[in-house]
CSV table of C-alpha atoms in Angstrom, one decimal:
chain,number,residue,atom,x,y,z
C,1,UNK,CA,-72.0,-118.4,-152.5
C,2,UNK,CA,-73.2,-116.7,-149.8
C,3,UNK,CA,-74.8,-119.9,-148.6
C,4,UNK,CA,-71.0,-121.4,-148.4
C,5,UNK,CA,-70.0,-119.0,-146.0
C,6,UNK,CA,-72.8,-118.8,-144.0
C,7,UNK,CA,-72.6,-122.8,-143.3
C,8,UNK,CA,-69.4,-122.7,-141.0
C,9,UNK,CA,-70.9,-120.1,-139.0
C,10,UNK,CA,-74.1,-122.1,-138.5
C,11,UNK,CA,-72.4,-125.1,-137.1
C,12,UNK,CA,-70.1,-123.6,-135.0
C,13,UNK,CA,-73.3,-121.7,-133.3
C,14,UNK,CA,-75.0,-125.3,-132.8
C,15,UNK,CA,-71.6,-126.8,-131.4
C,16,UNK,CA,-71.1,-123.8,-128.3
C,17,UNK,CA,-72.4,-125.0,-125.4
C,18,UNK,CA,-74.8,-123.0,-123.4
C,19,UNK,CA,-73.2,-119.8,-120.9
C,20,UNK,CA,-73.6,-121.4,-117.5
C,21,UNK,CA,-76.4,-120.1,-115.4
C,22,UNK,CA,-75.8,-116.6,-113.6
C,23,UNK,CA,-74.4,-117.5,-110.0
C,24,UNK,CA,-76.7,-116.7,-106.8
C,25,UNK,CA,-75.2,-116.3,-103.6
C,26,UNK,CA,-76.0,-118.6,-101.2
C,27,UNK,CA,-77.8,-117.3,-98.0
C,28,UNK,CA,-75.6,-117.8,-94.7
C,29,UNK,CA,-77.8,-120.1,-92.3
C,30,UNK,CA,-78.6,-118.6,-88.8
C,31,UNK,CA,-76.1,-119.2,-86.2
C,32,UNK,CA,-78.0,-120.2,-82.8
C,33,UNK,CA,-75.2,-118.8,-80.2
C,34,UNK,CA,-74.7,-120.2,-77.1
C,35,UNK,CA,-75.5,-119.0,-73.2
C,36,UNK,CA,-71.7,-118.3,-73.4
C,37,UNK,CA,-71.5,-116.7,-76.2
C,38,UNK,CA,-74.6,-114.8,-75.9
C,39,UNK,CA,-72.7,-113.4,-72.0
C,40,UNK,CA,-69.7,-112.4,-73.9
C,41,UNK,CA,-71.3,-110.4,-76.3
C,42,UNK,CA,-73.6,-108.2,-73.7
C,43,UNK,CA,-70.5,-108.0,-71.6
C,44,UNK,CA,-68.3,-106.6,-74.5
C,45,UNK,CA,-71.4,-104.0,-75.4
C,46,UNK,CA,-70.3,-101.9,-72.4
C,47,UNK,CA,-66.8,-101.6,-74.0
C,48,UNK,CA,-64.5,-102.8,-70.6
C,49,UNK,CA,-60.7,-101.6,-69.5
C,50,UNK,CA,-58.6,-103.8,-71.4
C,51,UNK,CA,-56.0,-106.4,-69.2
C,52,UNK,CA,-52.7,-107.9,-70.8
C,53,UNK,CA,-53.2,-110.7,-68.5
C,54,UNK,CA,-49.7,-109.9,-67.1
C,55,UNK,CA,-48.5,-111.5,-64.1
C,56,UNK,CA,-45.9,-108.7,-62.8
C,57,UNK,CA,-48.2,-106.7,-61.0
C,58,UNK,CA,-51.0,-108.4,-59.3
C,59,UNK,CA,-51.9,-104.9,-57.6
C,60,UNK,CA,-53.0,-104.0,-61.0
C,61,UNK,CA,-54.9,-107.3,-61.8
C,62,UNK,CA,-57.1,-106.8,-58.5
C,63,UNK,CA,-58.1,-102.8,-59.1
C,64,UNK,CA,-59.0,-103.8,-62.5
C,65,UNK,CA,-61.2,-106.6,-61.0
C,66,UNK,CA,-62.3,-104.2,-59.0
C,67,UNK,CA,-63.1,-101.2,-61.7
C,68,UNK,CA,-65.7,-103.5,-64.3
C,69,UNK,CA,-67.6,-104.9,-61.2
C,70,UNK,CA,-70.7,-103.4,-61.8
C,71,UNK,CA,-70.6,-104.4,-65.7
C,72,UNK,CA,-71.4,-108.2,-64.5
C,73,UNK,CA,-75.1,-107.4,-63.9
C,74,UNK,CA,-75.6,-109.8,-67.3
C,75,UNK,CA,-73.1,-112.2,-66.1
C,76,UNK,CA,-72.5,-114.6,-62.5
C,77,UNK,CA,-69.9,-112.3,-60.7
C,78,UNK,CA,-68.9,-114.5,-58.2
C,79,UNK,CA,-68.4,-117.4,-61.1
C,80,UNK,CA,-65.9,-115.0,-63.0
C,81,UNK,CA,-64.2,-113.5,-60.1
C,82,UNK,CA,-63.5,-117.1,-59.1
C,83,UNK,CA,-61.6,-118.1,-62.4
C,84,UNK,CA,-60.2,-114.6,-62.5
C,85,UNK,CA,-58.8,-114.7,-58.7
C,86,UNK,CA,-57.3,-118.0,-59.1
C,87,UNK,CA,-55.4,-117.0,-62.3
C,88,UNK,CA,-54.4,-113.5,-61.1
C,89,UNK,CA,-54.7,-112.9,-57.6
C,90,UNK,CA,-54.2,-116.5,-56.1
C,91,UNK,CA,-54.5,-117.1,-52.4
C,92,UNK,CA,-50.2,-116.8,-51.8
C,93,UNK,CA,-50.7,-113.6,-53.4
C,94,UNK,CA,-53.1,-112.6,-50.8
C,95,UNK,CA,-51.1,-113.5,-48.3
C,96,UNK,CA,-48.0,-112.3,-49.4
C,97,UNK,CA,-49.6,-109.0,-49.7
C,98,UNK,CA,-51.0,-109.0,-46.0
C,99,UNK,CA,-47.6,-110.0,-44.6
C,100,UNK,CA,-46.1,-106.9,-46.3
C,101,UNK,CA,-49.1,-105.1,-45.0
C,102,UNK,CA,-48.0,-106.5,-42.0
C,103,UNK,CA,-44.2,-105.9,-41.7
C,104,UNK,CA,-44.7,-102.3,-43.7
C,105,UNK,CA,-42.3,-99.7,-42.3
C,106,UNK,CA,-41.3,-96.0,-43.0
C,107,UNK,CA,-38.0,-96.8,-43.5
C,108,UNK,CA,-36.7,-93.9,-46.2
C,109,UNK,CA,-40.3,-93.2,-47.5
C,110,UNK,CA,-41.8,-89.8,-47.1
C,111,UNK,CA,-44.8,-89.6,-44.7
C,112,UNK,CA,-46.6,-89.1,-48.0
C,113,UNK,CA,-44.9,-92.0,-49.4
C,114,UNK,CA,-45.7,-94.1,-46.7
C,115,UNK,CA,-49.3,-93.1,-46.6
C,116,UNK,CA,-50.0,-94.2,-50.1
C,117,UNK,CA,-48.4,-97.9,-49.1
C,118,UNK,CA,-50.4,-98.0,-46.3
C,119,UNK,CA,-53.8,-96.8,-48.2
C,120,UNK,CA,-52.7,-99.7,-51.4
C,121,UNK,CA,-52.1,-102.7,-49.0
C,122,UNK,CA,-54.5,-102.3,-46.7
C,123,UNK,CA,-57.2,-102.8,-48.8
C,124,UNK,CA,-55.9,-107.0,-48.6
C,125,UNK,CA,-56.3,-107.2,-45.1
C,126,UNK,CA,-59.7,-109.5,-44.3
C,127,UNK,CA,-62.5,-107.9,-43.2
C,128,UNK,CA,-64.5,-107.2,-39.8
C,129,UNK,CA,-67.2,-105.3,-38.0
C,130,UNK,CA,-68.1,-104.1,-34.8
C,131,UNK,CA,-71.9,-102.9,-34.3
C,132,UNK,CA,-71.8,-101.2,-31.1
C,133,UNK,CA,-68.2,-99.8,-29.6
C,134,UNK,CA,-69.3,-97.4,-27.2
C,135,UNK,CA,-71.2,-97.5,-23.7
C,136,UNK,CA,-73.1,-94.0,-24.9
C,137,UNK,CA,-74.9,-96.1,-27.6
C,138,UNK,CA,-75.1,-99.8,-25.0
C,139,UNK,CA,-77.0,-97.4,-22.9
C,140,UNK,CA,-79.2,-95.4,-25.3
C,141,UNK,CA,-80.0,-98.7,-27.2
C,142,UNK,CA,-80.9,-100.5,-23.7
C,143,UNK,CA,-82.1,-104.3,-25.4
C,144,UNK,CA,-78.4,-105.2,-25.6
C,145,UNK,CA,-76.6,-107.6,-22.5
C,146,UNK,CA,-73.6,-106.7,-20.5
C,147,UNK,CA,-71.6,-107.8,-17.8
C,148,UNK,CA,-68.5,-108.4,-15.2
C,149,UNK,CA,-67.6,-111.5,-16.8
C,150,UNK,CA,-63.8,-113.7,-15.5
C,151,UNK,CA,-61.1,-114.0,-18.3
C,152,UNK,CA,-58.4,-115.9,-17.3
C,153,UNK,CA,-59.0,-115.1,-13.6
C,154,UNK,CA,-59.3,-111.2,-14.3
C,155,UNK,CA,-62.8,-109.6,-14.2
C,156,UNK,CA,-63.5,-107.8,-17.5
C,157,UNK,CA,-66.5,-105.9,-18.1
C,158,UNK,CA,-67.8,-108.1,-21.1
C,159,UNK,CA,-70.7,-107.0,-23.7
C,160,UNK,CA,-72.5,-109.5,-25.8
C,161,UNK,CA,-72.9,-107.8,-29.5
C,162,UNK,CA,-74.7,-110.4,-32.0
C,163,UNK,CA,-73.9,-107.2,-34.9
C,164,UNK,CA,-70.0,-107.8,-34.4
C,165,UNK,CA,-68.1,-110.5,-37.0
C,166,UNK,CA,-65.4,-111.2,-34.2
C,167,UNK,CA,-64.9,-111.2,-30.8
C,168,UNK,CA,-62.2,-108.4,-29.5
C,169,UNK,CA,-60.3,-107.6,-26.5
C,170,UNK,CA,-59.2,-104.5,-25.0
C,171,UNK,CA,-55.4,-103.7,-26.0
C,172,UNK,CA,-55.7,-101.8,-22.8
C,173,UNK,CA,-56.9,-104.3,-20.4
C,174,UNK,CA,-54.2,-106.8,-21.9
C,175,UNK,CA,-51.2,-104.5,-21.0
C,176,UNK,CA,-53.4,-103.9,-17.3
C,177,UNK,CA,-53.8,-107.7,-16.4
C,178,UNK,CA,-50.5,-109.1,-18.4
C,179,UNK,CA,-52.0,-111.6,-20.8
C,180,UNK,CA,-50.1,-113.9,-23.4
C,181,UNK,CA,-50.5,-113.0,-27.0
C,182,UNK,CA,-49.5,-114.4,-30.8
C,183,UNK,CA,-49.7,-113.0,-33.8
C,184,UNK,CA,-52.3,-113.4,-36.1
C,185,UNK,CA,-52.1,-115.3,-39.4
C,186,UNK,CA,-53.0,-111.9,-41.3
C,187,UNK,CA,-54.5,-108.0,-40.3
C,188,UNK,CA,-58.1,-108.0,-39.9
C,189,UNK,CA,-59.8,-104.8,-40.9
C,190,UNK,CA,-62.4,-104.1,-38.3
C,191,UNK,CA,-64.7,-101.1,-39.6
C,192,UNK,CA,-67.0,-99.2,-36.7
C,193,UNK,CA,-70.2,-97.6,-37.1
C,194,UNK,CA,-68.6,-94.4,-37.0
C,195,UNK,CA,-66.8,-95.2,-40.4
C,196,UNK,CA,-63.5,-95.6,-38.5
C,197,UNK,CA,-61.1,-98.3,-39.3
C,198,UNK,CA,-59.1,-100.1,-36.8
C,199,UNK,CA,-56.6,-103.1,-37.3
C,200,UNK,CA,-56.3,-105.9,-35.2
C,201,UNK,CA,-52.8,-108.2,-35.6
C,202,UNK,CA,-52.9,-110.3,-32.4
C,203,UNK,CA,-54.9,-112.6,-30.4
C,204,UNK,CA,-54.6,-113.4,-27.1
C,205,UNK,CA,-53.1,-117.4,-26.4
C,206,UNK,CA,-55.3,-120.1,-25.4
C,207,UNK,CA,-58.0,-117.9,-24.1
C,208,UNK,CA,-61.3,-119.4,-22.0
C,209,UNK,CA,-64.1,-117.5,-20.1
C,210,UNK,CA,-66.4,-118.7,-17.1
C,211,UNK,CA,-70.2,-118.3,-17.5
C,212,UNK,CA,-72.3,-120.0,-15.0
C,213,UNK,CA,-69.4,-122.0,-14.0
C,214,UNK,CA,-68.8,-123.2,-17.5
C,215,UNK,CA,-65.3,-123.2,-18.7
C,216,UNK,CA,-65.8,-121.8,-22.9
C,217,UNK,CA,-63.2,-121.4,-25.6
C,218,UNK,CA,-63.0,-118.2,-27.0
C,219,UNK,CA,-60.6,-116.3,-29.9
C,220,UNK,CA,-60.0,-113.0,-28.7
C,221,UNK,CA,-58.5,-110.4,-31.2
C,222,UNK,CA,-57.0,-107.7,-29.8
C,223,UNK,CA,-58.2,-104.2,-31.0
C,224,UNK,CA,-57.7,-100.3,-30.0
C,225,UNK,CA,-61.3,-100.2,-27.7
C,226,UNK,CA,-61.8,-98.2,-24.7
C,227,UNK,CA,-65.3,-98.5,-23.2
C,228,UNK,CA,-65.4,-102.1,-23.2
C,229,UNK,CA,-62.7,-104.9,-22.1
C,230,UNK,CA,-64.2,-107.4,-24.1
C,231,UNK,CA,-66.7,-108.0,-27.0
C,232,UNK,CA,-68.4,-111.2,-27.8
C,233,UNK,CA,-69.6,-111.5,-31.2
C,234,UNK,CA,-70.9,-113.7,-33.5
C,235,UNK,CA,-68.8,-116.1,-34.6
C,236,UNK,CA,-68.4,-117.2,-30.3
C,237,UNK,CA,-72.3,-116.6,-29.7
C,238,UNK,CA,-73.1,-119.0,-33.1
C,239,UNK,CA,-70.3,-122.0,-32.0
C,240,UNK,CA,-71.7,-121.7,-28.0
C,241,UNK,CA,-75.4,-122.4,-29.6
C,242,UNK,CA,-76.2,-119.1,-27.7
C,243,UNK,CA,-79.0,-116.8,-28.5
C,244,UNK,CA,-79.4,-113.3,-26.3
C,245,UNK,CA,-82.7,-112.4,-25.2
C,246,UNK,CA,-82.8,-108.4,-25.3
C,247,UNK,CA,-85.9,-108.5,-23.7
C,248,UNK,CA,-84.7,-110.2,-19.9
C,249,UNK,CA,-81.2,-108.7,-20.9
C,250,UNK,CA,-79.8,-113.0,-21.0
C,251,UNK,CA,-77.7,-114.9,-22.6
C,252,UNK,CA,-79.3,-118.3,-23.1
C,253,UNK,CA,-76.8,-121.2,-24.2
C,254,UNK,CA,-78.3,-124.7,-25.5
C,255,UNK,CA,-75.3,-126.9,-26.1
C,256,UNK,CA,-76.0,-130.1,-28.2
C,257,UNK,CA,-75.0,-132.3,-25.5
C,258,UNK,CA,-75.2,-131.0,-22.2
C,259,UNK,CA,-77.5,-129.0,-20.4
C,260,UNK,CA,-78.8,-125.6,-20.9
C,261,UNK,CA,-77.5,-122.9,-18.9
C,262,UNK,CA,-77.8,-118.7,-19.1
C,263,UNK,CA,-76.2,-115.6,-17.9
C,264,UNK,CA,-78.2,-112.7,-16.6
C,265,UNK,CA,-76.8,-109.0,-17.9
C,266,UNK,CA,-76.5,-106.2,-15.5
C,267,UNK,CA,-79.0,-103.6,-15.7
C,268,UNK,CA,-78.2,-100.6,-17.5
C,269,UNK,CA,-78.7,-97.5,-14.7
C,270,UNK,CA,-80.3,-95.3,-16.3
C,271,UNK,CA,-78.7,-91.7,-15.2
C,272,UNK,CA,-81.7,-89.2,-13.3
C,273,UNK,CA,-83.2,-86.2,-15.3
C,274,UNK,CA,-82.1,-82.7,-13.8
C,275,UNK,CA,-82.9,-79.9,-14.8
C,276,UNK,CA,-80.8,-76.4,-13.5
C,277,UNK,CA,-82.2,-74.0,-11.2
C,278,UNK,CA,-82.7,-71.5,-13.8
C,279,UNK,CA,-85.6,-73.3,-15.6
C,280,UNK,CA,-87.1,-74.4,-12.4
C,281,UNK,CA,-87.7,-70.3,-11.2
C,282,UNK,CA,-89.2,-70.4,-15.0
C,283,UNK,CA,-91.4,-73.3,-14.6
C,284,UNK,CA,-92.8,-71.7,-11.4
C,285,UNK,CA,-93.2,-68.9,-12.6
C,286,UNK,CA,-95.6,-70.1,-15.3
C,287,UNK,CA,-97.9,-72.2,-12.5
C,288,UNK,CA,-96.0,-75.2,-12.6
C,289,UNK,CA,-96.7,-77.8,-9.7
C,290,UNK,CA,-94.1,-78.9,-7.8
C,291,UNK,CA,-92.9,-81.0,-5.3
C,292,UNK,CA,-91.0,-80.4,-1.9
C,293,UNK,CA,-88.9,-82.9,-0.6
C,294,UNK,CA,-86.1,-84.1,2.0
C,295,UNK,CA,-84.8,-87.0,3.1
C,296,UNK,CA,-84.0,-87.7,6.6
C,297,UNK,CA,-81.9,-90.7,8.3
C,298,UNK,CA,-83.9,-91.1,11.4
C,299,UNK,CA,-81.3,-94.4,12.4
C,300,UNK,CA,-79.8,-93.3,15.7
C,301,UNK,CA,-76.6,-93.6,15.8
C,302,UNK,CA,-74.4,-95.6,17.6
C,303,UNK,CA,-72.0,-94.1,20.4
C,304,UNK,CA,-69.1,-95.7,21.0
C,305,UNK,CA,-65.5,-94.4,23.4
C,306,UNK,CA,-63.7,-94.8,19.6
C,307,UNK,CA,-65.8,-92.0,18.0
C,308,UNK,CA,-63.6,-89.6,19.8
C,309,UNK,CA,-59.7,-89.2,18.8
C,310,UNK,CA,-57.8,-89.2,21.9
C,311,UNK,CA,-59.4,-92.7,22.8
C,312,UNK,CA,-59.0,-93.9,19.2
C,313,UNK,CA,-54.8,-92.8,20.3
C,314,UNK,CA,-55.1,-94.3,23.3
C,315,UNK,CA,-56.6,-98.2,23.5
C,316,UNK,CA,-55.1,-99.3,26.8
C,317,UNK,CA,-55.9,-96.0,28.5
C,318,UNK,CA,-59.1,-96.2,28.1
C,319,UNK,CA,-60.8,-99.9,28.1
C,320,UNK,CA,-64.0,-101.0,25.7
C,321,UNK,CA,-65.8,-101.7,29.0
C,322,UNK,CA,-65.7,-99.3,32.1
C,323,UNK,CA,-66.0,-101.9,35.5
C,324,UNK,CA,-67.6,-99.4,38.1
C,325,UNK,CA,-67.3,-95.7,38.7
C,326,UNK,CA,-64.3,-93.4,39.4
C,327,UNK,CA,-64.4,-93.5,43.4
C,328,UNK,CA,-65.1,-90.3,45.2
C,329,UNK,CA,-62.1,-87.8,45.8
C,330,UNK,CA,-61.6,-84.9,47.4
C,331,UNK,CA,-60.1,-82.3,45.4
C,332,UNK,CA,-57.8,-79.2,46.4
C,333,UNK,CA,-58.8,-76.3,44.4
C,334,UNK,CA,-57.8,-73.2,45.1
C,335,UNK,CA,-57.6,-69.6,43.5
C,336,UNK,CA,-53.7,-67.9,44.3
């Protein structure tokens, strides 16, 4: 009985088929991430401003350039600011900007208002420099090369300055002498040593100078400067094939076809060391030597009828040459 019962069970045992094996997770295979990839992830560990990528305000797309600048140490800057510049800030933005800086007026802004434009646009104006603006540093630097130099027949007192991007002309002198001028395509920027900023939005037309009695080509911006008429920087000094020699104080120009030629500077004058009267009686005091000593003109002069004012009045009176003596007279004199 028990048997009978049993046997069903038995056989429906043998006909189940086996639990399928427990499933095992399969082990994700390395990833090997590419330069790219590998750039994008250390430049997204330093957690950068986000940028829509919106095209209204390209102000915006250029301070945010700006702002993660120093975040590309893991990256090629120039590379990205490249691709970012040509999507964002193309070049007709550029230049649209620096015509606005350009043509900016007051108009109804507040001096504050106006201030704040000027600060923002400014920044898109192209850059200069200008190493040495004064004649106080020409002359306490003494290795640099000046001179009295012709500029479209005016004399201008010219310096030579190999630390200068451009080469600039006195707004002063300009106005003085009455020379042609055109606008500039844009504002140049030109910053001083002193950490002052000066703008420069014209050049003067079809401009050449005469060294050596060489006619040369030269651009001259025209900028704010008072000690000097004209500077002549690099970018004139490198297409004249010139190099300046600080220790002759010259200007030596080797043109690729043509001869060489130079300009001598003028000496610097170096101004004599006084001292006032005051430290001298001190310096005396305290067993100083000193020297005593005058100068004398020892040249006789020469006397001529002219020296004296009533001749000078009176040419025909009195002749250059006197022909003879005054004959002899008698003379009536008598006391009444």
């Amino acid at each position: 009985m028990l048997q009978a019962v049993l046997t069903p069970f038995h056989a429906a045992q043998q006909t189940q088929t086996a639990p399928p094996p427990a499933h095992v997770k399969a082990q994700p295979a390395s990833v090997q991430l590419s330069a790219k990839a590998k750039h994008l992830r250390d430049f997204r560990k330093y957690n950068p401003i986000t940028f829509d990528g919106s095209m209204d305000n390209p102000t915006m797309a250029q301070m945010w350039l700006t702002s993660i600048e120093k975040i590309f140490s893991k990256i090629t800057w120039e590379q990205f600011k490249e691709s970012f510049y040509a999507k964002f800030f193309s070049a007709n933005v550029k230049y649209a900007k620096q015509q606005e800086f350009l043509n900016l007026e007051q108009s109804d802004m507040t001096v504050e208002q106006y201030d704040a434009e000027f600060d923002m646009l400014s920044r898109f104006a192209p850059d200069g420099r200008v190493f040495l603006t004064t004649r106080q540093v020409v002359e306490r630097a003494g290795t640099v090369v000046t001179g009295t130099l012709p500029i479209l027949g005016h004399y201008a007192f010219v310096l030579f300055d190999s630390g200068s991007f451009h080469s600039f002309i006195s707004s002063v002198f300009v106005q003085h002498v009455g020379l042609e001028v055109e606008p500039l395509s844009g504002v140049l920027s030109v910053s001083t040593p002193s950490g002052e900023v000066l703008l420069s939005k014209e050049k003067i037309k079809a401009c050449q100078i005469e060294i050596a009695n060489q006619m040369l080509d030269v651009t001259l911006l025209v900028l704010d400067m008072q000690d000097f008429d004209v500077i002549l920087g690099m970018d004139w000094l490198s297409a004249n094939h010139a190099s300046i020699d600080c220790f002759r104080k010259e200007v030596v120009f080797n043109p690729p076809s043509g001869t060489s030629f130079k300009f001598k500077g003028a000496e610097i004058v170096c101004i004599p060391k006084v001292i006032s009267a005051m430290k001298v009686s001190k310096l005396l005091s305290q067993g100083t030597w000193s020297i005593l000593t005058s100068v004398l003109d020892t040249r006789e002069p020469k006397v001529s009828l002219s020296f004296k004012p009533v001749v000078r009045e009176y040419p025909d009176v009195f002749p250059d040459e006197l022909p003879r003596l005054p004959p002899p007279r008698e003379i009536d004199f008598a006391i009444e």
